[in-house]
Amino acid sequence: MPQVSNPVPTRDSYLVGLVGSGIGPSLSPALHEREADRQGLRYLYRLIDIDRVGVGPEAVGDLVRAARDLGFDGLNITHPCKQLVLGHLDALAPQAAALGAVNTVVFEDGRAVGHNTDVTGFAASFARGLPDVPLERVVQLGAGGAGAAVAHATLTLGAEHVTVVDAMPDRAAGLATSLERHFGAGRAASATPDALPALLDGADGVVHATPTGMAAHPGLPFAAELLHPGLWVAEVVYRPLETELLRTARALGCATLDGGGMAAFQAADAFRLFTGREADAPRMLADIAELAGAAGAAGAAR
């Protein structure tokens, strides 16, 4: 696929959206629109929930084409479409091509161009929230689109070795192979969930990159007794900000990182790709904390 370039700001009105499953509780519309308001832009962010539309993830290509035809400027892509969308794009940014996953599509000059801001978003959040934790041996749960991004980010941040655990062995093995191809032999491996007791016992930290813990998928991704105080825990889920995994880990004294920082930083990067304007990431971090807190209070009231 051809190389891509970043847009330059030429307009003050934008239409963007989010494609995924179960995205009704997403804070992305408010997060993007708040930043746009501060910059004096007319910016509409729409949710395209495949469950409500009544189509499967494989229809993501049709949804991308429809959005382009309807005049959208771009789309965010989330679970379970980040990898399926690859075959329906005209070009990929280098990072998206290396990851094999896209979370941001920009429509420019009639083309659909794929980017990935998850990797930069997670890296920025981790460096900010867990700056001094050991990174010799990391276990990651999840080898999907978000998993590919955070594994790349974790190794880029200096992790010596990442073991990718997924219920789909071929997917975990494929990601591990891709990571070794990019970062070097011996930097990654794959495993199935039955290996978690031994893996977590000897790990410095665990990155959770599955939907478990989201509002639509409550619960723990593995047995609570596998956690121990010497383990740091980084979460990708941000709605709610305090998942059951984080709550359990904090109670044991683990250093933890919620998914809010990744959500804010990746959104800031996506905002720049859509508009050509720099977003204020610290303000968006404050927004995500406020929005998630308000959503949590509303949920408790119900």
PDB file of C-alpha atoms in Angstrom:
ATOM      1  CA  MET A   1       0.000   0.000   0.000  1.00  0.00           C
ATOM      2  CA  PRO A   2       1.199   3.571  -0.658  1.00  0.00           C
ATOM      3  CA  GLN A   3       2.591   5.850   2.026  1.00  0.00           C
ATOM      4  CA  VAL A   4       0.297   8.326   3.745  1.00  0.00           C
ATOM      5  CA  SER A   5       0.703  11.855   5.018  1.00  0.00           C
ATOM      6  CA  ASN A   6      -0.870  13.802   7.859  1.00  0.00           C
ATOM      7  CA  PRO A   7      -3.688  16.228   7.002  1.00  0.00           C
ATOM      8  CA  VAL A   8      -3.344  19.983   7.382  1.00  0.00           C
ATOM      9  CA  PRO A   9      -6.198  22.057   8.839  1.00  0.00           C
ATOM     10  CA  THR A  10      -8.258  23.644   6.078  1.00  0.00           C
ATOM     11  CA  ARG A  11     -11.795  23.526   7.511  1.00  0.00           C
ATOM     12  CA  ASP A  12     -13.676  24.083  10.759  1.00  0.00           C
ATOM     13  CA  SER A  13     -16.438  21.475  10.340  1.00  0.00           C
ATOM     14  CA  TYR A  14     -16.000  17.690  10.682  1.00  0.00           C
ATOM     15  CA  LEU A  15     -18.136  14.542  10.738  1.00  0.00           C
ATOM     16  CA  VAL A  16     -16.546  11.429  12.258  1.00  0.00           C
ATOM     17  CA  GLY A  17     -17.737   8.230  13.891  1.00  0.00           C
ATOM     18  CA  LEU A  18     -16.946   5.014  15.742  1.00  0.00           C
ATOM     19  CA  VAL A  19     -17.593   1.526  14.372  1.00  0.00           C
ATOM     20  CA  GLY A  20     -17.727  -1.427  16.756  1.00  0.00           C
ATOM     21  CA  SER A  21     -19.831  -3.755  18.866  1.00  0.00           C
ATOM     22  CA  GLY A  22     -21.546  -2.722  22.099  1.00  0.00           C
ATOM     23  CA  ILE A  23     -20.253   0.835  21.870  1.00  0.00           C
ATOM     24  CA  GLY A  24     -23.299   2.558  23.354  1.00  0.00           C
ATOM     25  CA  PRO A  25     -21.430   3.469  26.583  1.00  0.00           C
ATOM     26  CA  SER A  26     -18.415   4.854  24.669  1.00  0.00           C
ATOM     27  CA  LEU A  27     -17.102   8.200  25.888  1.00  0.00           C
ATOM     28  CA  SER A  28     -15.394   8.922  22.557  1.00  0.00           C
ATOM     29  CA  PRO A  29     -18.136  11.230  21.225  1.00  0.00           C
ATOM     30  CA  ALA A  30     -17.994  13.504  24.272  1.00  0.00           C
ATOM     31  CA  LEU A  31     -14.188  13.325  24.444  1.00  0.00           C
ATOM     32  CA  HIS A  32     -13.719  14.410  20.825  1.00  0.00           C
ATOM     33  CA  GLU A  33     -16.527  16.956  20.799  1.00  0.00           C
ATOM     34  CA  ARG A  34     -15.325  18.674  23.979  1.00  0.00           C
ATOM     35  CA  GLU A  35     -11.876  19.203  22.493  1.00  0.00           C
ATOM     36  CA  ALA A  36     -13.407  20.436  19.243  1.00  0.00           C
ATOM     37  CA  ASP A  37     -15.584  22.924  21.130  1.00  0.00           C
ATOM     38  CA  ARG A  38     -12.519  24.329  22.853  1.00  0.00           C
ATOM     39  CA  GLN A  39     -10.906  24.807  19.452  1.00  0.00           C
ATOM     40  CA  GLY A  40     -13.975  26.466  17.947  1.00  0.00           C
ATOM     41  CA  LEU A  41     -14.782  23.608  15.570  1.00  0.00           C
ATOM     42  CA  ARG A  42     -18.129  22.193  14.518  1.00  0.00           C
ATOM     43  CA  TYR A  43     -17.455  18.508  15.119  1.00  0.00           C
ATOM     44  CA  LEU A  44     -20.058  15.748  15.104  1.00  0.00           C
ATOM     45  CA  TYR A  45     -19.072  12.302  16.378  1.00  0.00           C
ATOM     46  CA  ARG A  46     -21.516   9.482  15.680  1.00  0.00           C
ATOM     47  CA  LEU A  47     -21.694   5.890  16.965  1.00  0.00           C
ATOM     48  CA  ILE A  48     -22.152   3.099  14.419  1.00  0.00           C
ATOM     49  CA  ASP A  49     -22.855   0.057  16.586  1.00  0.00           C
ATOM     50  CA  ILE A  50     -22.902  -3.115  14.505  1.00  0.00           C
ATOM     51  CA  ASP A  51     -25.199  -4.745  17.068  1.00  0.00           C
ATOM     52  CA  ARG A  52     -27.802  -2.016  16.589  1.00  0.00           C
ATOM     53  CA  VAL A  53     -27.331  -1.945  12.831  1.00  0.00           C
ATOM     54  CA  GLY A  54     -27.857  -5.710  12.838  1.00  0.00           C
ATOM     55  CA  VAL A  55     -24.718  -6.754  10.964  1.00  0.00           C
ATOM     56  CA  GLY A  56     -21.660  -8.816  11.853  1.00  0.00           C
ATOM     57  CA  PRO A  57     -18.047  -7.636  12.136  1.00  0.00           C
ATOM     58  CA  GLU A  58     -17.374  -8.805   8.584  1.00  0.00           C
ATOM     59  CA  ALA A  59     -19.605  -5.962   7.360  1.00  0.00           C
ATOM     60  CA  VAL A  60     -17.059  -3.360   8.471  1.00  0.00           C
ATOM     61  CA  GLY A  61     -15.974  -2.820   4.866  1.00  0.00           C
ATOM     62  CA  ASP A  62     -19.530  -1.927   3.839  1.00  0.00           C
ATOM     63  CA  LEU A  63     -19.788   0.474   6.780  1.00  0.00           C
ATOM     64  CA  VAL A  64     -16.503   2.165   5.878  1.00  0.00           C
ATOM     65  CA  ARG A  65     -17.629   2.619   2.276  1.00  0.00           C
ATOM     66  CA  ALA A  66     -21.031   3.937   3.372  1.00  0.00           C
ATOM     67  CA  ALA A  67     -19.423   6.446   5.746  1.00  0.00           C
ATOM     68  CA  ARG A  68     -17.117   7.690   2.993  1.00  0.00           C
ATOM     69  CA  ASP A  69     -20.047   8.039   0.588  1.00  0.00           C
ATOM     70  CA  LEU A  70     -22.055   9.933   3.217  1.00  0.00           C
ATOM     71  CA  GLY A  71     -19.315  12.498   3.645  1.00  0.00           C
ATOM     72  CA  PHE A  72     -17.643  11.391   6.852  1.00  0.00           C
ATOM     73  CA  ASP A  73     -14.125  12.714   7.368  1.00  0.00           C
ATOM     74  CA  GLY A  74     -13.012   9.614   9.244  1.00  0.00           C
ATOM     75  CA  LEU A  75     -13.854   6.766  11.577  1.00  0.00           C
ATOM     76  CA  ASN A  76     -12.493   5.225  14.719  1.00  0.00           C
ATOM     77  CA  ILE A  77     -12.614   1.420  14.647  1.00  0.00           C
ATOM     78  CA  THR A  78     -12.912  -0.720  17.753  1.00  0.00           C
ATOM     79  CA  HIS A  79     -13.587  -4.322  18.851  1.00  0.00           C
ATOM     80  CA  PRO A  80     -14.124  -6.593  16.965  1.00  0.00           C
ATOM     81  CA  CYS A  81     -13.281  -4.854  13.689  1.00  0.00           C
ATOM     82  CA  LYS A  82      -9.698  -3.558  14.072  1.00  0.00           C
ATOM     83  CA  GLN A  83      -8.151  -6.372  12.067  1.00  0.00           C
ATOM     84  CA  LEU A  84     -11.078  -7.160   9.776  1.00  0.00           C
ATOM     85  CA  VAL A  85     -11.051  -3.619   8.385  1.00  0.00           C
ATOM     86  CA  LEU A  86      -7.547  -4.020   6.915  1.00  0.00           C
ATOM     87  CA  GLY A  87      -8.741  -5.581   3.669  1.00  0.00           C
ATOM     88  CA  HIS A  88     -11.109  -2.701   2.964  1.00  0.00           C
ATOM     89  CA  LEU A  89      -8.657   0.207   3.008  1.00  0.00           C
ATOM     90  CA  ASP A  90      -6.734   1.924   0.240  1.00  0.00           C
ATOM     91  CA  ALA A  91      -3.563   2.641   2.236  1.00  0.00           C
ATOM     92  CA  LEU A  92      -2.017   2.003   5.639  1.00  0.00           C
ATOM     93  CA  ALA A  93       0.260   4.166   7.747  1.00  0.00           C
ATOM     94  CA  PRO A  94       3.520   2.291   8.508  1.00  0.00           C
ATOM     95  CA  GLN A  95       2.617   1.628  12.143  1.00  0.00           C
ATOM     96  CA  ALA A  96      -0.803   0.234  11.257  1.00  0.00           C
ATOM     97  CA  ALA A  97       0.807  -2.004   8.640  1.00  0.00           C
ATOM     98  CA  ALA A  98       3.358  -3.288  11.162  1.00  0.00           C
ATOM     99  CA  LEU A  99       0.660  -3.970  13.752  1.00  0.00           C
ATOM    100  CA  GLY A 100      -1.862  -5.528  11.412  1.00  0.00           C
ATOM    101  CA  ALA A 101      -4.605  -3.544  13.117  1.00  0.00           C
ATOM    102  CA  VAL A 102      -6.337  -0.220  12.508  1.00  0.00           C
ATOM    103  CA  ASN A 103      -8.272   1.915  14.973  1.00  0.00           C
ATOM    104  CA  THR A 104      -8.502   5.115  12.911  1.00  0.00           C
ATOM    105  CA  VAL A 105      -9.534   5.547   9.278  1.00  0.00           C
ATOM    106  CA  VAL A 106      -9.131   8.914   7.567  1.00  0.00           C
ATOM    107  CA  PHE A 107     -10.926   9.679   4.308  1.00  0.00           C
ATOM    108  CA  GLU A 108      -8.727  11.834   2.104  1.00  0.00           C
ATOM    109  CA  ASP A 109      -8.893  12.430  -1.644  1.00  0.00           C
ATOM    110  CA  GLY A 110     -11.452   9.639  -2.015  1.00  0.00           C
ATOM    111  CA  ARG A 111      -9.223   7.088  -0.257  1.00  0.00           C
ATOM    112  CA  ALA A 112      -9.686   5.300   3.074  1.00  0.00           C
ATOM    113  CA  VAL A 113      -6.365   5.403   4.939  1.00  0.00           C
ATOM    114  CA  GLY A 114      -5.769   3.286   8.048  1.00  0.00           C
ATOM    115  CA  HIS A 115      -3.809   4.389  11.109  1.00  0.00           C
ATOM    116  CA  ASN A 116      -3.248   3.036  14.609  1.00  0.00           C
ATOM    117  CA  THR A 117      -3.238   5.421  17.555  1.00  0.00           C
ATOM    118  CA  ASP A 118      -3.687   2.670  20.150  1.00  0.00           C
ATOM    119  CA  VAL A 119       0.047   1.957  20.259  1.00  0.00           C
ATOM    120  CA  THR A 120       1.072   5.564  20.832  1.00  0.00           C
ATOM    121  CA  GLY A 121      -1.832   6.055  23.234  1.00  0.00           C
ATOM    122  CA  PHE A 122      -0.873   3.097  25.414  1.00  0.00           C
ATOM    123  CA  ALA A 123       2.828   3.986  25.352  1.00  0.00           C
ATOM    124  CA  ALA A 124       2.147   7.555  26.486  1.00  0.00           C
ATOM    125  CA  SER A 125      -0.226   6.391  29.219  1.00  0.00           C
ATOM    126  CA  PHE A 126       2.153   3.712  30.503  1.00  0.00           C
ATOM    127  CA  ALA A 127       5.145   6.062  30.573  1.00  0.00           C
ATOM    128  CA  ARG A 128       3.052   8.543  32.549  1.00  0.00           C
ATOM    129  CA  GLY A 129       1.330   6.148  34.940  1.00  0.00           C
ATOM    130  CA  LEU A 130       3.857   3.345  35.546  1.00  0.00           C
ATOM    131  CA  PRO A 131       7.199   5.023  34.822  1.00  0.00           C
ATOM    132  CA  ASP A 132       9.487   2.986  37.081  1.00  0.00           C
ATOM    133  CA  VAL A 133       8.064  -0.544  37.081  1.00  0.00           C
ATOM    134  CA  PRO A 134      10.254  -3.519  36.125  1.00  0.00           C
ATOM    135  CA  LEU A 135       9.810  -4.754  32.557  1.00  0.00           C
ATOM    136  CA  GLU A 136      11.876  -7.922  32.393  1.00  0.00           C
ATOM    137  CA  ARG A 137       8.972 -10.358  31.967  1.00  0.00           C
ATOM    138  CA  VAL A 138       5.507  -9.181  30.957  1.00  0.00           C
ATOM    139  CA  VAL A 139       2.396 -11.275  30.424  1.00  0.00           C
ATOM    140  CA  GLN A 140      -0.290  -9.914  28.105  1.00  0.00           C
ATOM    141  CA  LEU A 141      -3.846 -11.211  27.885  1.00  0.00           C
ATOM    142  CA  GLY A 142      -5.387 -10.710  24.477  1.00  0.00           C
ATOM    143  CA  ALA A 143      -4.002 -10.918  20.937  1.00  0.00           C
ATOM    144  CA  GLY A 144      -6.678  -8.993  19.064  1.00  0.00           C
ATOM    145  CA  GLY A 145      -6.416  -5.537  17.561  1.00  0.00           C
ATOM    146  CA  ALA A 146      -5.843  -3.752  20.867  1.00  0.00           C
ATOM    147  CA  GLY A 147      -3.503  -6.548  21.950  1.00  0.00           C
ATOM    148  CA  ALA A 148      -1.270  -6.091  18.921  1.00  0.00           C
ATOM    149  CA  ALA A 149      -0.968  -2.379  19.663  1.00  0.00           C
ATOM    150  CA  VAL A 150      -0.189  -2.664  23.366  1.00  0.00           C
ATOM    151  CA  ALA A 151       2.299  -5.493  22.839  1.00  0.00           C
ATOM    152  CA  HIS A 152       4.223  -3.349  20.360  1.00  0.00           C
ATOM    153  CA  ALA A 153       4.037  -0.426  22.778  1.00  0.00           C
ATOM    154  CA  THR A 154       5.235  -2.527  25.728  1.00  0.00           C
ATOM    155  CA  LEU A 155       8.270  -3.800  23.832  1.00  0.00           C
ATOM    156  CA  THR A 156       8.993  -0.313  22.513  1.00  0.00           C
ATOM    157  CA  LEU A 157       8.957   0.932  26.112  1.00  0.00           C
ATOM    158  CA  GLY A 158      11.756  -1.496  26.936  1.00  0.00           C
ATOM    159  CA  ALA A 159      10.158  -4.759  27.994  1.00  0.00           C
ATOM    160  CA  GLU A 160      12.664  -7.589  27.587  1.00  0.00           C
ATOM    161  CA  HIS A 161      10.076 -10.300  26.938  1.00  0.00           C
ATOM    162  CA  VAL A 162       6.307 -10.420  26.410  1.00  0.00           C
ATOM    163  CA  THR A 163       4.248 -13.608  26.552  1.00  0.00           C
ATOM    164  CA  VAL A 164       0.957 -13.239  24.691  1.00  0.00           C
ATOM    165  CA  VAL A 165      -1.899 -15.312  26.116  1.00  0.00           C
ATOM    166  CA  ASP A 166      -5.105 -15.836  24.163  1.00  0.00           C
ATOM    167  CA  ALA A 167      -7.894 -18.404  24.077  1.00  0.00           C
ATOM    168  CA  MET A 168      -7.212 -18.659  20.326  1.00  0.00           C
ATOM    169  CA  PRO A 169      -3.736 -20.252  20.149  1.00  0.00           C
ATOM    170  CA  ASP A 170      -3.169 -19.427  16.484  1.00  0.00           C
ATOM    171  CA  ARG A 171      -3.892 -15.757  17.084  1.00  0.00           C
ATOM    172  CA  ALA A 172      -1.497 -15.596  20.032  1.00  0.00           C
ATOM    173  CA  ALA A 173       1.204 -17.424  18.084  1.00  0.00           C
ATOM    174  CA  GLY A 174       0.727 -15.137  15.091  1.00  0.00           C
ATOM    175  CA  LEU A 175       1.147 -12.026  17.207  1.00  0.00           C
ATOM    176  CA  ALA A 176       4.219 -13.433  18.954  1.00  0.00           C
ATOM    177  CA  THR A 177       5.797 -14.255  15.591  1.00  0.00           C
ATOM    178  CA  SER A 178       5.067 -10.748  14.348  1.00  0.00           C
ATOM    179  CA  LEU A 179       6.585  -9.224  17.488  1.00  0.00           C
ATOM    180  CA  GLU A 180       9.776 -11.265  17.126  1.00  0.00           C
ATOM    181  CA  ARG A 181      10.030 -10.296  13.481  1.00  0.00           C
ATOM    182  CA  HIS A 182       9.814  -6.641  14.463  1.00  0.00           C
ATOM    183  CA  PHE A 183      11.768  -6.595  17.749  1.00  0.00           C
ATOM    184  CA  GLY A 184      14.064  -9.597  17.435  1.00  0.00           C
ATOM    185  CA  ALA A 185      14.207 -13.279  18.346  1.00  0.00           C
ATOM    186  CA  GLY A 186      13.526 -14.159  21.952  1.00  0.00           C
ATOM    187  CA  ARG A 187      11.470 -11.047  22.690  1.00  0.00           C
ATOM    188  CA  ALA A 188       8.029 -12.691  22.556  1.00  0.00           C
ATOM    189  CA  ALA A 189       6.243 -15.993  23.019  1.00  0.00           C
ATOM    190  CA  SER A 190       2.661 -17.248  23.068  1.00  0.00           C
ATOM    191  CA  ALA A 191       0.669 -19.371  25.489  1.00  0.00           C
ATOM    192  CA  THR A 192      -2.859 -20.510  26.257  1.00  0.00           C
ATOM    193  CA  PRO A 193      -4.807 -19.473  29.396  1.00  0.00           C
ATOM    194  CA  ASP A 194      -4.015 -22.726  31.222  1.00  0.00           C
ATOM    195  CA  ALA A 195      -0.399 -21.517  31.491  1.00  0.00           C
ATOM    196  CA  LEU A 196      -1.374 -18.343  33.379  1.00  0.00           C
ATOM    197  CA  PRO A 197      -0.666 -19.615  36.930  1.00  0.00           C
ATOM    198  CA  ALA A 198       2.994 -20.278  36.173  1.00  0.00           C
ATOM    199  CA  LEU A 199       3.383 -17.247  33.914  1.00  0.00           C
ATOM    200  CA  LEU A 200       1.952 -14.747  36.386  1.00  0.00           C
ATOM    201  CA  ASP A 201       3.891 -16.255  39.271  1.00  0.00           C
ATOM    202  CA  GLY A 202       7.149 -15.336  37.554  1.00  0.00           C
ATOM    203  CA  ALA A 203       6.080 -12.106  35.847  1.00  0.00           C
ATOM    204  CA  ASP A 204       6.831  -8.472  36.651  1.00  0.00           C
ATOM    205  CA  GLY A 205       3.522  -7.284  35.274  1.00  0.00           C
ATOM    206  CA  VAL A 206       0.415  -8.102  33.301  1.00  0.00           C
ATOM    207  CA  VAL A 207      -1.280  -6.124  30.547  1.00  0.00           C
ATOM    208  CA  HIS A 208      -4.965  -6.859  30.074  1.00  0.00           C
ATOM    209  CA  ALA A 209      -6.184  -6.338  26.488  1.00  0.00           C
ATOM    210  CA  THR A 210      -9.471  -8.244  26.212  1.00  0.00           C
ATOM    211  CA  PRO A 211     -13.060  -6.928  26.496  1.00  0.00           C
ATOM    212  CA  THR A 212     -13.541  -8.554  29.916  1.00  0.00           C
ATOM    213  CA  GLY A 213     -14.362  -5.878  32.454  1.00  0.00           C
ATOM    214  CA  MET A 214     -16.246  -3.663  30.022  1.00  0.00           C
ATOM    215  CA  ALA A 215     -19.822  -2.717  30.901  1.00  0.00           C
ATOM    216  CA  ALA A 216     -21.088  -5.372  28.477  1.00  0.00           C
ATOM    217  CA  HIS A 217     -18.536  -7.995  29.619  1.00  0.00           C
ATOM    218  CA  PRO A 218     -18.222  -7.736  33.423  1.00  0.00           C
ATOM    219  CA  GLY A 219     -15.953  -9.913  35.541  1.00  0.00           C
ATOM    220  CA  LEU A 220     -12.329 -10.931  35.883  1.00  0.00           C
ATOM    221  CA  PRO A 221     -10.214 -12.203  32.962  1.00  0.00           C
ATOM    222  CA  PHE A 222      -8.569 -14.804  35.220  1.00  0.00           C
ATOM    223  CA  ALA A 223      -8.851 -16.113  38.775  1.00  0.00           C
ATOM    224  CA  ALA A 224      -8.183 -13.464  41.430  1.00  0.00           C
ATOM    225  CA  GLU A 225      -5.815 -15.754  43.326  1.00  0.00           C
ATOM    226  CA  LEU A 226      -3.317 -15.534  40.455  1.00  0.00           C
ATOM    227  CA  LEU A 227      -2.605 -11.907  41.374  1.00  0.00           C
ATOM    228  CA  HIS A 228       0.156 -11.122  43.867  1.00  0.00           C
ATOM    229  CA  PRO A 229       1.514  -7.860  45.335  1.00  0.00           C
ATOM    230  CA  GLY A 230       4.726  -7.928  43.288  1.00  0.00           C
ATOM    231  CA  LEU A 231       2.761  -7.733  40.035  1.00  0.00           C
ATOM    232  CA  TRP A 232       1.877  -4.469  38.280  1.00  0.00           C
ATOM    233  CA  VAL A 233      -1.376  -4.493  36.321  1.00  0.00           C
ATOM    234  CA  ALA A 234      -2.160  -2.344  33.261  1.00  0.00           C
ATOM    235  CA  GLU A 235      -5.705  -2.237  31.905  1.00  0.00           C
ATOM    236  CA  VAL A 236      -6.919  -1.327  28.424  1.00  0.00           C
ATOM    237  CA  VAL A 237     -10.622  -1.161  29.329  1.00  0.00           C
ATOM    238  CA  TYR A 238     -11.642   2.356  30.354  1.00  0.00           C
ATOM    239  CA  ARG A 239     -15.399   2.030  30.786  1.00  0.00           C
ATOM    240  CA  PRO A 240     -15.538   1.614  33.718  1.00  0.00           C
ATOM    241  CA  LEU A 241     -12.221   3.191  34.737  1.00  0.00           C
ATOM    242  CA  GLU A 242     -12.028   0.872  37.725  1.00  0.00           C
ATOM    243  CA  THR A 243     -12.602  -2.619  36.387  1.00  0.00           C
ATOM    244  CA  GLU A 244     -12.950  -5.600  38.682  1.00  0.00           C
ATOM    245  CA  LEU A 245      -9.390  -6.571  37.751  1.00  0.00           C
ATOM    246  CA  LEU A 246      -7.992  -3.204  38.864  1.00  0.00           C
ATOM    247  CA  ARG A 247     -10.089  -3.135  42.024  1.00  0.00           C
ATOM    248  CA  THR A 248      -8.882  -6.611  42.995  1.00  0.00           C
ATOM    249  CA  ALA A 249      -5.252  -5.796  42.141  1.00  0.00           C
ATOM    250  CA  ARG A 250      -5.269  -2.547  44.125  1.00  0.00           C
ATOM    251  CA  ALA A 251      -6.677  -4.331  47.144  1.00  0.00           C
ATOM    252  CA  LEU A 252      -3.622  -6.614  47.049  1.00  0.00           C
ATOM    253  CA  GLY A 253      -1.225  -3.671  46.811  1.00  0.00           C
ATOM    254  CA  CYS A 254      -0.378  -4.014  43.102  1.00  0.00           C
ATOM    255  CA  ALA A 255       0.696  -0.953  41.145  1.00  0.00           C
ATOM    256  CA  THR A 256      -2.052  -0.360  38.586  1.00  0.00           C
ATOM    257  CA  LEU A 257      -2.822   1.624  35.443  1.00  0.00           C
ATOM    258  CA  ASP A 258      -6.381   2.171  34.262  1.00  0.00           C
ATOM    259  CA  GLY A 259      -7.409   2.440  30.625  1.00  0.00           C
ATOM    260  CA  GLY A 260      -8.318   6.125  30.778  1.00  0.00           C
ATOM    261  CA  GLY A 261      -4.887   7.380  29.791  1.00  0.00           C
ATOM    262  CA  MET A 262      -4.749   5.193  26.706  1.00  0.00           C
ATOM    263  CA  ALA A 263      -8.247   6.343  25.729  1.00  0.00           C
ATOM    264  CA  ALA A 264      -7.302  10.009  26.094  1.00  0.00           C
ATOM    265  CA  PHE A 265      -3.938   9.842  24.333  1.00  0.00           C
ATOM    266  CA  GLN A 266      -5.188   7.723  21.431  1.00  0.00           C
ATOM    267  CA  ALA A 267      -8.147  10.077  21.028  1.00  0.00           C
ATOM    268  CA  ALA A 268      -5.816  13.082  20.936  1.00  0.00           C
ATOM    269  CA  ASP A 269      -3.787  11.408  18.182  1.00  0.00           C
ATOM    270  CA  ALA A 270      -6.952  10.494  16.243  1.00  0.00           C
ATOM    271  CA  PHE A 271      -8.260  14.065  16.586  1.00  0.00           C
ATOM    272  CA  ARG A 272      -5.053  15.322  14.981  1.00  0.00           C
ATOM    273  CA  LEU A 273      -5.401  12.833  12.119  1.00  0.00           C
ATOM    274  CA  PHE A 274      -9.030  13.841  11.497  1.00  0.00           C
ATOM    275  CA  THR A 275      -8.523  17.607  11.683  1.00  0.00           C
ATOM    276  CA  GLY A 276      -4.830  18.360  11.227  1.00  0.00           C
ATOM    277  CA  ARG A 277      -4.959  20.210  14.551  1.00  0.00           C
ATOM    278  CA  GLU A 278      -3.102  19.273  17.717  1.00  0.00           C
ATOM    279  CA  ALA A 279      -5.337  18.234  20.611  1.00  0.00           C
ATOM    280  CA  ASP A 280      -4.547  19.140  24.211  1.00  0.00           C
ATOM    281  CA  ALA A 281      -3.885  15.695  25.707  1.00  0.00           C
ATOM    282  CA  PRO A 282      -3.770  16.869  29.368  1.00  0.00           C
ATOM    283  CA  ARG A 283      -7.192  18.470  28.948  1.00  0.00           C
ATOM    284  CA  MET A 284      -8.517  15.267  27.395  1.00  0.00           C
ATOM    285  CA  LEU A 285      -7.114  13.289  30.332  1.00  0.00           C
ATOM    286  CA  ALA A 286      -9.110  15.513  32.665  1.00  0.00           C
ATOM    287  CA  ASP A 287     -12.150  15.046  30.428  1.00  0.00           C
ATOM    288  CA  ILE A 288     -11.946  11.260  30.513  1.00  0.00           C
ATOM    289  CA  ALA A 289     -11.711  11.247  34.318  1.00  0.00           C
ATOM    290  CA  GLU A 290     -14.713  13.572  34.609  1.00  0.00           C
ATOM    291  CA  LEU A 291     -16.799  11.760  32.000  1.00  0.00           C
ATOM    292  CA  ALA A 292     -16.036   8.298  33.371  1.00  0.00           C
ATOM    293  CA  GLY A 293     -16.737   9.455  36.912  1.00  0.00           C
ATOM    294  CA  ALA A 294     -20.068  10.979  35.919  1.00  0.00           C
ATOM    295  CA  ALA A 295     -21.019   7.853  33.979  1.00  0.00           C
ATOM    296  CA  GLY A 296     -20.147   5.684  36.967  1.00  0.00           C
ATOM    297  CA  ALA A 297     -22.235   7.806  39.302  1.00  0.00           C
ATOM    298  CA  ALA A 298     -25.186   7.657  36.898  1.00  0.00           C
ATOM    299  CA  GLY A 299     -24.876   3.898  36.692  1.00  0.00           C
ATOM    300  CA  ALA A 300     -24.840   3.600  40.484  1.00  0.00           C
ATOM    301  CA  ALA A 301     -27.938   5.812  40.708  1.00  0.00           C
ATOM    302  CA  ARG A 302     -29.807   3.492  38.367  1.00  0.00           C
TER     303      ARG A 302
END
